[in-house]
Structures are given as structure tokens and as C-alpha cells.
Short mmCIF file of C-alpha atoms and ligand atoms in Angstrom, two decimals:
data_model
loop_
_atom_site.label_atom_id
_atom_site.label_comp_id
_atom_site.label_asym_id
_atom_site.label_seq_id
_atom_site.Cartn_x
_atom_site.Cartn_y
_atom_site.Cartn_z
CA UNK A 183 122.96 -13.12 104.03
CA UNK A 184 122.91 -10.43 106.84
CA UNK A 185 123.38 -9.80 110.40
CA UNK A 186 120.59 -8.12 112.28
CA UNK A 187 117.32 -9.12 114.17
CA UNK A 188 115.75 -9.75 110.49
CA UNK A 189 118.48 -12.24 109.46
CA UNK A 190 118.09 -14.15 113.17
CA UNK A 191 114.33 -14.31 112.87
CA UNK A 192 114.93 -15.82 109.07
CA UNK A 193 117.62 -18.16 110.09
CA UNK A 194 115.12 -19.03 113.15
CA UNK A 195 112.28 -19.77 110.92
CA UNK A 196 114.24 -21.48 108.12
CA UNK A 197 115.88 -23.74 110.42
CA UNK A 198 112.60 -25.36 111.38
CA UNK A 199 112.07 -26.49 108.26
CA UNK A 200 111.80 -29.88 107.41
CA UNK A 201 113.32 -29.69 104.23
CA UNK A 202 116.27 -27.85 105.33
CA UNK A 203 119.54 -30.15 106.17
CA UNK A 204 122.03 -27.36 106.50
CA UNK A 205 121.74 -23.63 107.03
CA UNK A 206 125.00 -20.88 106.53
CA UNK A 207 124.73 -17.28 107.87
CA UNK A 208 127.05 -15.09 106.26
CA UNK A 209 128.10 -13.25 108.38
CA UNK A 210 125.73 -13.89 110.73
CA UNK A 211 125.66 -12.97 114.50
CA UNK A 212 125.42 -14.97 117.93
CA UNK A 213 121.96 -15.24 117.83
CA UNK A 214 121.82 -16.65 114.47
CA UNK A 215 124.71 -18.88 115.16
CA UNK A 216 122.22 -21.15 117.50
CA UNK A 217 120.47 -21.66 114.34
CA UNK A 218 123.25 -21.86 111.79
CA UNK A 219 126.62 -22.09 110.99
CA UNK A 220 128.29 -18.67 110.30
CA UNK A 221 130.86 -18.18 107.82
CA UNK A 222 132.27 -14.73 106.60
CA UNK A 223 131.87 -14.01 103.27
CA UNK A 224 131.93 -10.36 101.71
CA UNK A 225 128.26 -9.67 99.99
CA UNK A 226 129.56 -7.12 97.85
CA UNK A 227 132.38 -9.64 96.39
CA UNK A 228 129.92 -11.91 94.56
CA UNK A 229 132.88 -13.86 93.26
CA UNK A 230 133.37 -14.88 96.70
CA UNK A 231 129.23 -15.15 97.27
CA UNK A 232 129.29 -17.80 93.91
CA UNK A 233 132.11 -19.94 94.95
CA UNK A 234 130.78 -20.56 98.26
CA UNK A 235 127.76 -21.95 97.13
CA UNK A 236 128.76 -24.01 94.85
CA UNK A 237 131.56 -25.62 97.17
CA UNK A 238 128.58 -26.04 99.58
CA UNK A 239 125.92 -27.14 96.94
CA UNK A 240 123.52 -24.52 98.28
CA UNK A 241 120.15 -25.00 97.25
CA UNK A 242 118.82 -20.93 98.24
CA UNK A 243 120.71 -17.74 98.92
CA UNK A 244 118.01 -15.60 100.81
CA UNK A 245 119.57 -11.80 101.02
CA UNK A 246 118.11 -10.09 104.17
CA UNK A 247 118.79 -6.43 103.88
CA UNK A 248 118.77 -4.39 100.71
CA UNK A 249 122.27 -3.09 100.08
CA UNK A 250 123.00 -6.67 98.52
CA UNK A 251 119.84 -6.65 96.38
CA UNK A 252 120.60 -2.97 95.17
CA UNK A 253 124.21 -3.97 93.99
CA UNK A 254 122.81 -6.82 92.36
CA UNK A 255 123.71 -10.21 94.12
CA UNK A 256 120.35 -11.80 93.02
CA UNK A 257 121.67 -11.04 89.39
CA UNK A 258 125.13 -12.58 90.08
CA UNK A 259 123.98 -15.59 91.79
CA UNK A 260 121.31 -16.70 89.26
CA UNK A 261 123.38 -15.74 86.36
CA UNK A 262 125.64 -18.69 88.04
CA UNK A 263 123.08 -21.07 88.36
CA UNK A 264 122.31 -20.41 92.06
CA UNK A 265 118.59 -20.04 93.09
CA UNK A 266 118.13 -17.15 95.66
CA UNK A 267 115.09 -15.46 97.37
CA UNK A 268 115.39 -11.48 96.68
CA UNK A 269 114.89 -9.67 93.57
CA UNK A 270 117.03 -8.57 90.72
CA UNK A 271 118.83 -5.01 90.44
CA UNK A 272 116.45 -3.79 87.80
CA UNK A 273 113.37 -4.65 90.45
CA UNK A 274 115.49 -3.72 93.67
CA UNK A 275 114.75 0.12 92.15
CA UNK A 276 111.59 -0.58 93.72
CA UNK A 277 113.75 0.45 97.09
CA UNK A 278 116.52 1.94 95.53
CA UNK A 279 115.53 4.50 93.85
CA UNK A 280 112.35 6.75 95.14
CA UNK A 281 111.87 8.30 91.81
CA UNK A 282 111.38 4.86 89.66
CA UNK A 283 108.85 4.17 92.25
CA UNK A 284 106.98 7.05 92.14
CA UNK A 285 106.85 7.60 88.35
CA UNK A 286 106.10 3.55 87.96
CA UNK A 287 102.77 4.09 90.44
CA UNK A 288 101.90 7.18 88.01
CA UNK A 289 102.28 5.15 84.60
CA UNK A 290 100.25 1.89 87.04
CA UNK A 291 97.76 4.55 88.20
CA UNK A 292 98.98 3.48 91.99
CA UNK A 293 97.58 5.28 94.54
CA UNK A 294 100.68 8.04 96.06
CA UNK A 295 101.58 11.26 97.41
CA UNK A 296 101.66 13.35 93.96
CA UNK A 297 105.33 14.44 93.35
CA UNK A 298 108.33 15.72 91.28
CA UNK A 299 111.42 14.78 90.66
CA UNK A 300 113.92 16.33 90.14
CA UNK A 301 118.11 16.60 89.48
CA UNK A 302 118.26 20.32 89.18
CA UNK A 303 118.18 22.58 92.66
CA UNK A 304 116.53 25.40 90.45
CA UNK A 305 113.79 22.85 89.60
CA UNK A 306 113.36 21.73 92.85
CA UNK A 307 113.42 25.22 94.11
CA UNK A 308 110.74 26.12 91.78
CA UNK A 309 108.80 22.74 92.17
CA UNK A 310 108.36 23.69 95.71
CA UNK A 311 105.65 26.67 95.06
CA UNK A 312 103.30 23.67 93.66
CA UNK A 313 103.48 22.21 97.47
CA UNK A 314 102.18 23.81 100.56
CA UNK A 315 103.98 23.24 104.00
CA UNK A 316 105.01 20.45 105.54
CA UNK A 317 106.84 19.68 102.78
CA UNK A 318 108.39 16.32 102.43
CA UNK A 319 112.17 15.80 100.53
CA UNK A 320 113.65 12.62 99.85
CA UNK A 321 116.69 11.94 98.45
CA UNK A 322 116.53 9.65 95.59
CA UNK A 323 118.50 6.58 96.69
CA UNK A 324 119.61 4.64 99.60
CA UNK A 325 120.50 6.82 102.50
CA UNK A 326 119.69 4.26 105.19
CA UNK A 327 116.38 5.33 106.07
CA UNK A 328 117.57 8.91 106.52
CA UNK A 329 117.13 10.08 103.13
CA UNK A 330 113.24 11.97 104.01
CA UNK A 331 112.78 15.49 105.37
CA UNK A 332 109.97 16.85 106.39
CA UNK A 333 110.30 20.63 106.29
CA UNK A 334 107.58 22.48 107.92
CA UNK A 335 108.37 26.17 106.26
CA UNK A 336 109.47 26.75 103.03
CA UNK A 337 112.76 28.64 104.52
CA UNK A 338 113.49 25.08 105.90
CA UNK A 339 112.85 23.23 102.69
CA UNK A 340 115.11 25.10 100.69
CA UNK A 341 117.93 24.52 103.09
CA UNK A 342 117.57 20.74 103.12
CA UNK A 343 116.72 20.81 99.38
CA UNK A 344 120.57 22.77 99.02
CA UNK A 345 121.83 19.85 101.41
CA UNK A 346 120.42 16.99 99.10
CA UNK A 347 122.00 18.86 96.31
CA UNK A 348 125.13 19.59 98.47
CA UNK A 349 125.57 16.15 99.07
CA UNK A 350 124.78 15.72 102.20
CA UNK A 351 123.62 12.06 101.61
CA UNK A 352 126.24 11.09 99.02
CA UNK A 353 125.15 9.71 95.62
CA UNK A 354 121.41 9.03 97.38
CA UNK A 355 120.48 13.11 96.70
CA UNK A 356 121.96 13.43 92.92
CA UNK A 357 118.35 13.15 92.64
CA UNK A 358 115.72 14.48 94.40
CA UNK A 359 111.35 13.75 95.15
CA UNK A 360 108.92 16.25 96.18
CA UNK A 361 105.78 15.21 97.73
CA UNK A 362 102.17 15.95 98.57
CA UNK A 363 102.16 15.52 102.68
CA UNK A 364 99.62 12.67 103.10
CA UNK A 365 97.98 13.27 106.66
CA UNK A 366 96.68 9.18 108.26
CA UNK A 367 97.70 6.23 109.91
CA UNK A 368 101.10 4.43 108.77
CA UNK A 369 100.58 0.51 108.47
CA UNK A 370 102.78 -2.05 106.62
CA UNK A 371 102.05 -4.91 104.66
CA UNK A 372 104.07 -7.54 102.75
CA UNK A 373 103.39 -10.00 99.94
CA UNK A 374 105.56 -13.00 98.56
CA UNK A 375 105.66 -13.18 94.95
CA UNK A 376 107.28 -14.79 92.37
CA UNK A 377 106.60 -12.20 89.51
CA UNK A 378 103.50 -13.17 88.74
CA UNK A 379 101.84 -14.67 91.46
CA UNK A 380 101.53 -13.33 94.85
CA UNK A 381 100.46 -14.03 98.35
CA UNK A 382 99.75 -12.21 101.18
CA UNK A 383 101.81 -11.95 104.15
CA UNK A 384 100.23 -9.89 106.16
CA UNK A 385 100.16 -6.69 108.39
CA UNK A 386 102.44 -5.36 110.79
CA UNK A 387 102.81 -1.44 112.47
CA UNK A 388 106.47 -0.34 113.73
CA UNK A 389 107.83 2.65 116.08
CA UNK A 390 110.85 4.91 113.72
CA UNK A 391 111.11 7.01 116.33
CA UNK A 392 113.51 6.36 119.15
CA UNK A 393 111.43 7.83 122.33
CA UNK A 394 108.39 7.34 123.94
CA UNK A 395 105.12 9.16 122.89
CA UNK A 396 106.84 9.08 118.74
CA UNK A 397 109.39 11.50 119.82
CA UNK A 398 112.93 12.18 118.93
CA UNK A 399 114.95 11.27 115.63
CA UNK A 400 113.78 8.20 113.39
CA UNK A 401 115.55 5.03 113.65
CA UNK A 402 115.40 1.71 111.95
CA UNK A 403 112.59 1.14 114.08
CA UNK A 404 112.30 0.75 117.59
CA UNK A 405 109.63 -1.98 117.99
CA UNK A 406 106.66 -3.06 116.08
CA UNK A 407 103.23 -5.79 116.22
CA UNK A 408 101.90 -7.64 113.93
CA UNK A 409 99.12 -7.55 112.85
CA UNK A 410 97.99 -4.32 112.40
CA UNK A 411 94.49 -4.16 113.50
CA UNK A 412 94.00 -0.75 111.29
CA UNK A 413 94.79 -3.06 108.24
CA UNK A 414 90.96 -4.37 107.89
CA UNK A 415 90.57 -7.06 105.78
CA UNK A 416 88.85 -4.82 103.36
CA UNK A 417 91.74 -2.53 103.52
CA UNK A 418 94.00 -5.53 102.86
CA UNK A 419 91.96 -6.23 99.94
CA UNK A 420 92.02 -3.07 98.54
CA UNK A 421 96.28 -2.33 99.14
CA UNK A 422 96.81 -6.09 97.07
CA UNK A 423 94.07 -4.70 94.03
CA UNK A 424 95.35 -1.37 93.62
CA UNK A 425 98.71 -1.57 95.11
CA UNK A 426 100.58 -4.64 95.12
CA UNK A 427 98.95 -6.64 91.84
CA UNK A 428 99.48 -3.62 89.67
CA UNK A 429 103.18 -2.73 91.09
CA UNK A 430 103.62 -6.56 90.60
CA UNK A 431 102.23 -6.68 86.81
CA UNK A 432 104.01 -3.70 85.64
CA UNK A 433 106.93 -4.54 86.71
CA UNK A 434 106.80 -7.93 84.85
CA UNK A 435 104.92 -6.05 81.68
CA UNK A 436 108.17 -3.90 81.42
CA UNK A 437 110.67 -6.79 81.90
CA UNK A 438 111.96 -6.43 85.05
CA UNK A 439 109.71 -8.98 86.86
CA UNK A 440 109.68 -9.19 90.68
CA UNK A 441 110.50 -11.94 92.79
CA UNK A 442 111.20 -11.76 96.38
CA UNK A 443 108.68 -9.73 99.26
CA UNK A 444 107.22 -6.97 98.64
CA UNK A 445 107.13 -4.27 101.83
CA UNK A 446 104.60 -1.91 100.77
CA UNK A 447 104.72 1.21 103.67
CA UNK A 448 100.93 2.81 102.95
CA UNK A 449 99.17 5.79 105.16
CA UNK A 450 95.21 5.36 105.44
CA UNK A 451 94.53 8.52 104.36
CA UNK A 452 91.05 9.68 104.48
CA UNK A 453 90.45 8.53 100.40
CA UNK A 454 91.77 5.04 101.37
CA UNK A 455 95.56 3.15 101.31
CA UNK A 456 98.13 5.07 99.43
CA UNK A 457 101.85 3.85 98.88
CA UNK A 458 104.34 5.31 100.65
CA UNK A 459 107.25 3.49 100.03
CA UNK A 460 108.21 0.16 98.72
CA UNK A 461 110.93 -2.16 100.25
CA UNK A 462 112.09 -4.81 98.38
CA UNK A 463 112.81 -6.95 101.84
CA UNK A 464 110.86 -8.10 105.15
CA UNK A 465 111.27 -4.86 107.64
CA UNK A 466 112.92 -5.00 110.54
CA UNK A 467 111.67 -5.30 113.19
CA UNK A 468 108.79 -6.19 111.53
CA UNK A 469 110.40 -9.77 110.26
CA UNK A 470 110.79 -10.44 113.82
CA UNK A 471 106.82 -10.30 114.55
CA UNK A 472 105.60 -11.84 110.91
CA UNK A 473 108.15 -14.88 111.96
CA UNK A 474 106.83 -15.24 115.84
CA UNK A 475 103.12 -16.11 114.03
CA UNK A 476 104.61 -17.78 111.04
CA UNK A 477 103.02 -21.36 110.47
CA UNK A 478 104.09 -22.43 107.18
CA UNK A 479 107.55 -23.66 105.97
CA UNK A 480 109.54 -20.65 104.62
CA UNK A 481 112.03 -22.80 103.44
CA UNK A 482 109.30 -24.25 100.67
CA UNK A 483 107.80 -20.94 100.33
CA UNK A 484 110.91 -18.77 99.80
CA UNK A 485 112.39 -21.80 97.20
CA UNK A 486 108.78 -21.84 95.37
CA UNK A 487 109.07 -17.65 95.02
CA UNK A 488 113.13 -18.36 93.51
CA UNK A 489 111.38 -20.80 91.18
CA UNK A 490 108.61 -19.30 89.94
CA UNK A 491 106.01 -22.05 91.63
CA UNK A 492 104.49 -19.55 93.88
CA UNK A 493 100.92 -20.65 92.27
CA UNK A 494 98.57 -22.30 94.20
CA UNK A 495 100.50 -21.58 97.95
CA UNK A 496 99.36 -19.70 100.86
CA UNK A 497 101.43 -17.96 103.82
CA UNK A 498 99.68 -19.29 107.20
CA UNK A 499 99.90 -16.80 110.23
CA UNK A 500 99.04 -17.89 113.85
CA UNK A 501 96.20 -15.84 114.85
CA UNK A 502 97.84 -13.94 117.52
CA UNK A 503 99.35 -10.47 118.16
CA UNK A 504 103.03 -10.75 117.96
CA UNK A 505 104.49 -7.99 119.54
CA UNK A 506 108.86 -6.61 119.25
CA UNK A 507 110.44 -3.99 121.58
CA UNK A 508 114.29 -2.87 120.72
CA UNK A 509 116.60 -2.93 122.86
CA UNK A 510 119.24 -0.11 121.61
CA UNK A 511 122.91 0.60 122.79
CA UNK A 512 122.98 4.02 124.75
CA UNK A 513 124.00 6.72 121.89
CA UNK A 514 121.37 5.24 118.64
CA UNK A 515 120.63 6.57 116.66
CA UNK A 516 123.49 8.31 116.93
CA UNK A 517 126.79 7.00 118.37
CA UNK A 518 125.88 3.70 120.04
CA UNK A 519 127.93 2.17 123.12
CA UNK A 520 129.60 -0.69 122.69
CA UNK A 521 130.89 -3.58 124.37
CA UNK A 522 127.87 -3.05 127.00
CA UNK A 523 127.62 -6.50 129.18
CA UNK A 524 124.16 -8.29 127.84
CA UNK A 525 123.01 -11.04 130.35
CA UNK A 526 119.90 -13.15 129.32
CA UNK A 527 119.88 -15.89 131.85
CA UNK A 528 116.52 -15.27 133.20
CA UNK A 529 113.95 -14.43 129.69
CA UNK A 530 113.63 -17.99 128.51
CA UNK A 531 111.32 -18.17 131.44
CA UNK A 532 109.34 -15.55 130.40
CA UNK A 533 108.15 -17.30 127.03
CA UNK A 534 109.07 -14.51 124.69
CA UNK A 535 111.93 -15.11 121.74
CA UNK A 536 114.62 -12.86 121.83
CA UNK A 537 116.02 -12.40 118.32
CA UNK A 538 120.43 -10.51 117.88
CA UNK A 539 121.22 -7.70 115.98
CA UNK A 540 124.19 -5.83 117.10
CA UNK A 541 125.62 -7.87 119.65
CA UNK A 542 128.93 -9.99 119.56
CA UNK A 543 130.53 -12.71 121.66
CA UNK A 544 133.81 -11.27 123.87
CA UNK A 545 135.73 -13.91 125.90
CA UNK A 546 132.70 -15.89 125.93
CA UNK A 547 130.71 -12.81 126.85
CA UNK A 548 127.45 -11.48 124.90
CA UNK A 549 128.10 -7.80 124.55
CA UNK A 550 126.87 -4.95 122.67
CA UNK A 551 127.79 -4.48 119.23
CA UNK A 552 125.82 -2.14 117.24
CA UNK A 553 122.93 0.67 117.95
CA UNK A 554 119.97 -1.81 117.79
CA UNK A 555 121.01 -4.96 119.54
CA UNK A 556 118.16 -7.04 120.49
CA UNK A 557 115.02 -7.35 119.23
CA UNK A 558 112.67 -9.05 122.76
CA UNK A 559 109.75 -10.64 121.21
CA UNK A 560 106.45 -12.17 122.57
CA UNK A 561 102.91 -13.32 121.27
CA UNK A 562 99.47 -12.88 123.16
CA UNK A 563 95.74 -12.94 122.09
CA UNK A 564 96.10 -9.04 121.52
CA UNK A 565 98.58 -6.35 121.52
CA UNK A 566 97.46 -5.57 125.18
CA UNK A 567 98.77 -8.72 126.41
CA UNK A 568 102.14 -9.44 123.71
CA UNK A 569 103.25 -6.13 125.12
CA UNK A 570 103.27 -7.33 128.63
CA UNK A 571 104.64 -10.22 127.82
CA UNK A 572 107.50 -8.55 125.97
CA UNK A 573 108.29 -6.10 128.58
CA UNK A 574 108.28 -8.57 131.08
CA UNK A 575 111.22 -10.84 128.99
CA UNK A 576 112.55 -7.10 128.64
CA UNK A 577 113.10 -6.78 132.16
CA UNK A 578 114.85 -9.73 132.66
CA UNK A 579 117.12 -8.74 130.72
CA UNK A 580 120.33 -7.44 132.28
CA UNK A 581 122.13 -4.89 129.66
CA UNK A 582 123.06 -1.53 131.62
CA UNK A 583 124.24 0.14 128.64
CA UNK A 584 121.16 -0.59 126.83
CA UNK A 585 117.94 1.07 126.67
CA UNK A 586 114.36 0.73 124.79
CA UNK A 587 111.01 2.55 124.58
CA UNK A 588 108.39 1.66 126.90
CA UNK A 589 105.54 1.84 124.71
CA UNK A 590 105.87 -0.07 121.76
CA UNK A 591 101.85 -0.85 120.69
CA UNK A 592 100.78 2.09 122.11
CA UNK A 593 98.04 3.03 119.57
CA UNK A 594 96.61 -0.70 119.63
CA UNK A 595 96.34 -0.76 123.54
CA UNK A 596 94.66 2.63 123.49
CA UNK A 597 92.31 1.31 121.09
CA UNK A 598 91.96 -2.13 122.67
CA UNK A 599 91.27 -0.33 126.07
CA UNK A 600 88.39 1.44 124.45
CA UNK A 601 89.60 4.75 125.24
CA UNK A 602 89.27 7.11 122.04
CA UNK A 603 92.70 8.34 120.74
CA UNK A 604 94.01 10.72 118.31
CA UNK A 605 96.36 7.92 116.78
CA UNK A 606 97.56 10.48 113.80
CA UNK A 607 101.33 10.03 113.36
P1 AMP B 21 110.01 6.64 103.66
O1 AMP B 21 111.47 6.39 103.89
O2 AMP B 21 109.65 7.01 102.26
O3 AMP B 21 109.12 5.56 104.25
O4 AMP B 21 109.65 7.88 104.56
C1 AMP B 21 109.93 7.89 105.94
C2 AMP B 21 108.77 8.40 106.68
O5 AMP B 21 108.45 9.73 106.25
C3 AMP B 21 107.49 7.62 106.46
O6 AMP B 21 107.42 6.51 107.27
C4 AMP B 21 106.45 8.64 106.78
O7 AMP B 21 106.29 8.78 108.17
C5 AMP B 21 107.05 9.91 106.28
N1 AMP B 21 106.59 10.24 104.92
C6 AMP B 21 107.18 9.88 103.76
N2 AMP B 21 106.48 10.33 102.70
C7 AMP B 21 105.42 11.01 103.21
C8 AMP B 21 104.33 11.73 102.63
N3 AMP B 21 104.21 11.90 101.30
N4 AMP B 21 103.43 12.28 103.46
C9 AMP B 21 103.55 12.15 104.81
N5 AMP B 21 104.54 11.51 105.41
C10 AMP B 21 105.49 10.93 104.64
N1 LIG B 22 111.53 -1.02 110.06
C1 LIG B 22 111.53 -0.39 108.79
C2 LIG B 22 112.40 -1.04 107.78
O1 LIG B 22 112.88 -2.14 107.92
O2 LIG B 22 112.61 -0.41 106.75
#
């Protein structure tokens, strides 16, 4: 289920399978139609979602982005019978709601930014005296990514705090978190697991903002590599013992067991890994990069998380840098352009995998459909050389009305040059 660069580099990876005989994309886009066969199907109808798959005898519903799992398709679908890779509503709050995150890492003694939250402006108001500047604001629910504010004066926090409260990102601000700033590194990692047990799937690092140097608004993310060198394996080690296995535990302890893949978003601050964020799907871009060095069969391992046989398996990764640059419509993150010509004639030379997002066949033509609308992907022996490699599929690309950072990796290549960097976000 989905559209974007995720969903292709899912549908990619699932369709070399051999246990697959027959993959649907609902609703898919051209990308993913090389891979599958698209069919249109409303998510949030789940009437619709049942009686597809049982016309079609489908053997696993895997729900790409988290709107779905929030409204509770995972629910619907097993309730009827039909095994599907994502977790429930009750475990989607993971991602849907900031605050059940936040106080589940406090009763799991999970290392986070120490908060409040809060439905009452006066509270918040109040709360924000316990804070000192930047402060960070996030609106409780889904706001697509756009729901945190960082206010660097207390003038400007008490604005956005009257926005959140204002409404200013719909039902997502009802409720509101106030956090410690946590000064480090951002990394990502992700772990399959099936409620109880879990396996690593590794590191990746992406770009949010839209220009070069980290500058400009935040986006869905403009590019990311994977791994993430800054993710030691002792790091690694630490995020599953305190992070993921308790999150993981407590979540099946209090009945609302987890099953899909766990995103955990962590800063290296200077007293180790802390949580962020959780995301209860693969990232993307980052899914694009985690399925250019997947080895195993996702197929087996997705149907083994939906069936609680997750025991005993183990996610291979190619060991090599996979590296992802965006290519945007002009106008994202705001307005994007659409219906931009998209030529990619020449990039199969180049080696690299381009994965769709928002792009759409017109009279037989591939054109822009959506703010991020390719995601150009490449592997090399390090981030130095993926990036080339990317870039150089990148600029055989012929989309006029398109545009994409030039730096994607940046901290890695610094580091990989030798050259000492501040690489603080
Ligand atoms: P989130 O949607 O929670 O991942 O937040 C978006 C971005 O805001 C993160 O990727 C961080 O860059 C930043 N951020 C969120 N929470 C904090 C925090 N407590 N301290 C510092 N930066 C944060
Ligand atoms: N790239 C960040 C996300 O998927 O949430």
C-alpha cells in the first residue's frame, strides 16, 4: 500500500523474491508498476482494502506510510483473516501520538529529551519556564513531519505554542510536548520485530532540509546513506538494549504488542543514544538505501514478522554504502511544479537504481507529479564513492523542472576525507 520512493523500493525488493508469484501496488506509481501490478483501492475504505484481498487470495498486505497504520488498517485486515506487515492502531501511537511515546520511554526508563505534555496553553505557557532556549514544540499527532518547532526565544515559543493551540496543525496540536533541546549527531536505525523478537536492520543518516549546507525548511528528506558510520557497532548495541528491546517489551507487557519496523530517530548526545522519535515504518528515503544493500528475502522476512516466527532470522545487508539524492519538483516543500518532462534514457548506464515517488505517466510521458519525485540511488565501497555514483545517474537525468541538493553525504565525505568537521546538526 502506498505510492512514493519507499513503496517502489518495497515493491522492488519484494518482487525478487522467490516466494512471491504475484505482487499488487495499491495505488502504486510508474516506477512501481515495472515491479507490480497497480490497482486503485482507497486505504482509508478498509471494506474495499478486505475484499480485494480476499478476491485475490493475498497472502501479505505490507502498508508503506503511516496514515494507514494510524487509522488502523493492520486492525481491519487481521480482524478479517488477512496477514499484513505493519502494526496495529494501539502500537501505531508509537508515531502517532508524541506524547504516548514520550511518557511510555519514562515508565521503560528509555533514554529521551525530558518533557511535558500538555492540552492546556496556560500549562504549556507555564511549562515553558522549566526549559531554557531553543525550545522545541511538537504537536502531538500527525502533522506530516511539520508538527516540531524549534523556538529559539521564549517570545517565539509562546507564539507557536498559541498556534498549536490555535490549530494551526488541525487535530495534531489538541495536544502539545515540550522538550529538553538535545545538542549531537542525528542517526537512524530500524529493527524488524514481531512483538517479541527483533532483528536489526541497520543504520542509515538522511538530509530534512531542502538546501545545501542543512539550510532552508525541512522536508520529507532530501537524500540519505546507509549505513551510518556514526552508528558504531557499540552504539548499535547500546540503541537495541536500552532503546528498542525495552520499547519492544513494554509495549507487549501492556497489551499492545508491536509488529512491523521499528524507525527509532536517536541524537548521540554526549551521555550516549537518546530517542528522538519513533516511526512505526521504514523512512523515506531511507527505505530506498536499506533496500539497495538488502540481501535477504523480505518477502519471508516481512511474512515471518505478520506471523509471529521472527525467532531465529537475521536481516543480511551488503557491506556497502548505499547512498539516495532527491530529486524534487521546483516549489517543495512548498508548492511543487507539476507536469515537469522527466527523461531517464541515459542512467541505466550509470549503474545506480532510480526508485518514483511523485511522478505520473502523461500520453506515454513520465512527468512530474508530486514535490519529491525521484529518489536516484547508487552503492560504492564508501559514501565518498555512492555519492559520485549517484550524482553522476543524477545528471543524466533530464527533468528541467526538477531540482536536488548537491551534497547529500556531506558529513561522511568530510569525515572519510580526513578533514576534521564540526558535523553538529
Ligand atoms: P521529530 O519529528 O520528532 O523527529 O523532530 C524533527 C526534528 O526536530 C528532528 O529530526 C530533530 O532534528 C529535531 N528535534 C526534535 N526533538 C528534538 C530535541 N528534543 N532536541 C533537539 N532537536 C530535536
Ligand atoms: N525521512 C524521514 C521519514 O521518513 O520520516
Amino acid at each position: 500500500m502506498g505510492s512514493g520512493g519507499r513503496e517502489h523500493a518495497l515493491a522492488w525488493s519484494l518482487a525478487q523474491s522467490p516466494s512471491l508469484t504475484k505482487l499488487y501496488a495499491a495505488p502504486g506509481n510508474p516506477g512501481i508498476a515495472e515491479e507490480a501490478e497497480c490497482v486503485a483501492l482507497d486505504v482509508t475504505d478498509h471494506g474495499a482494502v478486505i475484499a480485494f484481498c480476499a478476491d485475490k487470495a493475498i497472502g501479505l498486505v505490507v502498508v508503506g506510510p503511516e496514515a494507514p497504520l494510524v487509522d488502523g488498517l493492520s486492525d481491519s485486515l487481521r480482524a478479517a483473516g488477512v496477514p499484513v506487515f505493519g502494526p496495529s492502531q494501539a502500537a501505531a501511537q508509537l508515531e502517532g501520538s508524541k506524547g504516548f511515546t514520550k511518557d511510555l520511554c519514562a515508565r521503560a526508563g528509555i533514554p529521551t529529551a525530558g518533557y511535558v505534555r500538555t492540552s492546556s496553553l496556560e500549562e504549556a505557557r507555564a511549562a515553558l519556564a522549566r526549559f531554557a532556549a531553543p525550545y522545541v514544540l511538537k504537536a502531538d499527532g500527525l502533522a506530516a513531519g511539520k508538527g516540531v518547532v524549534i523556538a529559539e526565544t521564549l517570545a517565539d515559543a509562546e507564539e507557536t505554542l498559541a498556534d498549536m493551540f490555535g490549530g494551526a496543525f488541525g487535530g495534531a496540536g489538541a495536544q502539545v510536548v515540550i522538550e529538553e533541546f538535545m545538542a549531537g549527531e542525528e542517526a537512524s536505525f530500524f529493527a524488524l520485530t514481531d512483538g517479541t523478537a527483533i532483528v536489526p536492520f541497520g543504520s542509515a543518516q538522511d538530509h530534512k532540509r531542502v538546501g545545501d549546507g542543512d539550510t532552508g525548511p525541512n522536508t520529507g528528506g532530501m537524500g540519505a546513506y546507509s549505513p551510518a558510520p556514526v552508528l558504531t557497532a557499540e552504539l548499535q548495541a547500546r540503541v537495541m538494549a536500552e532503546i528498542i528491546e525495552p520499547t519492544v517489551r513494554t509495549m507487549r507487557e501492556e497489551g499492545n504488542p508491536y509488529q512491523g519496523v521499528l524507525f527509532a530517530g536517536l541524537m548521540l548526545t554526549a551521555d550516549g543514544p537518546k530517542l528522538i522519535e519513533y516511526n512505526a515504518r521504514f523512512g523515506d528515503p531511507e527505505c530506498q538505501v536499506l533496500m539497495m544493500r538488502l540481501q535477504s528475502d523480505l518477502v519471508a522476512l516481512m511474512l515471518a514478522c505478520a506471523k509471529g516466527e521472527l525467532a531465529g532470522t537475521e536481516v543480511s545487508l551488503r557491506d556497502a554504502t548505499a547512498l539516495t539524492v532527491v530529486m524534487a519538483a521546483k516549489g517543495y516543500p512548498g508548492t511543487p511544479e507539476k507536469g515537469g518532462a522527466i527523461a531517464l534514457d541515459n542512467v541505466e548506464s550509470e549503474g545506480a537504481k532510480v526508485f518514483h515517488a511523485g511522478t505520473a505517466l502523461k500520453d506515454g510521458m513520465l512527468v512530474a507529479n508530486g514535490g519529491r519525485v525521484l529518489a536516484v540511488t547508487a552503492t560504492g565501497a564508501n559514501v565518498t564513492e555512492a555519492q559520485a555514483k549517484a550524482y553522476a545517474a543524477v545528471d543524466a537525468i533530464d527533468f528541467a523542472s526538477g531540482f536536488c541538493r548537491r551534497d547529500i553525504g556531506w558529513r561522511e565525505v568530510a569525515r572519510e576525507r580526513g578533514g576534521a568537521t564540526d558535523t553538529s546538526a
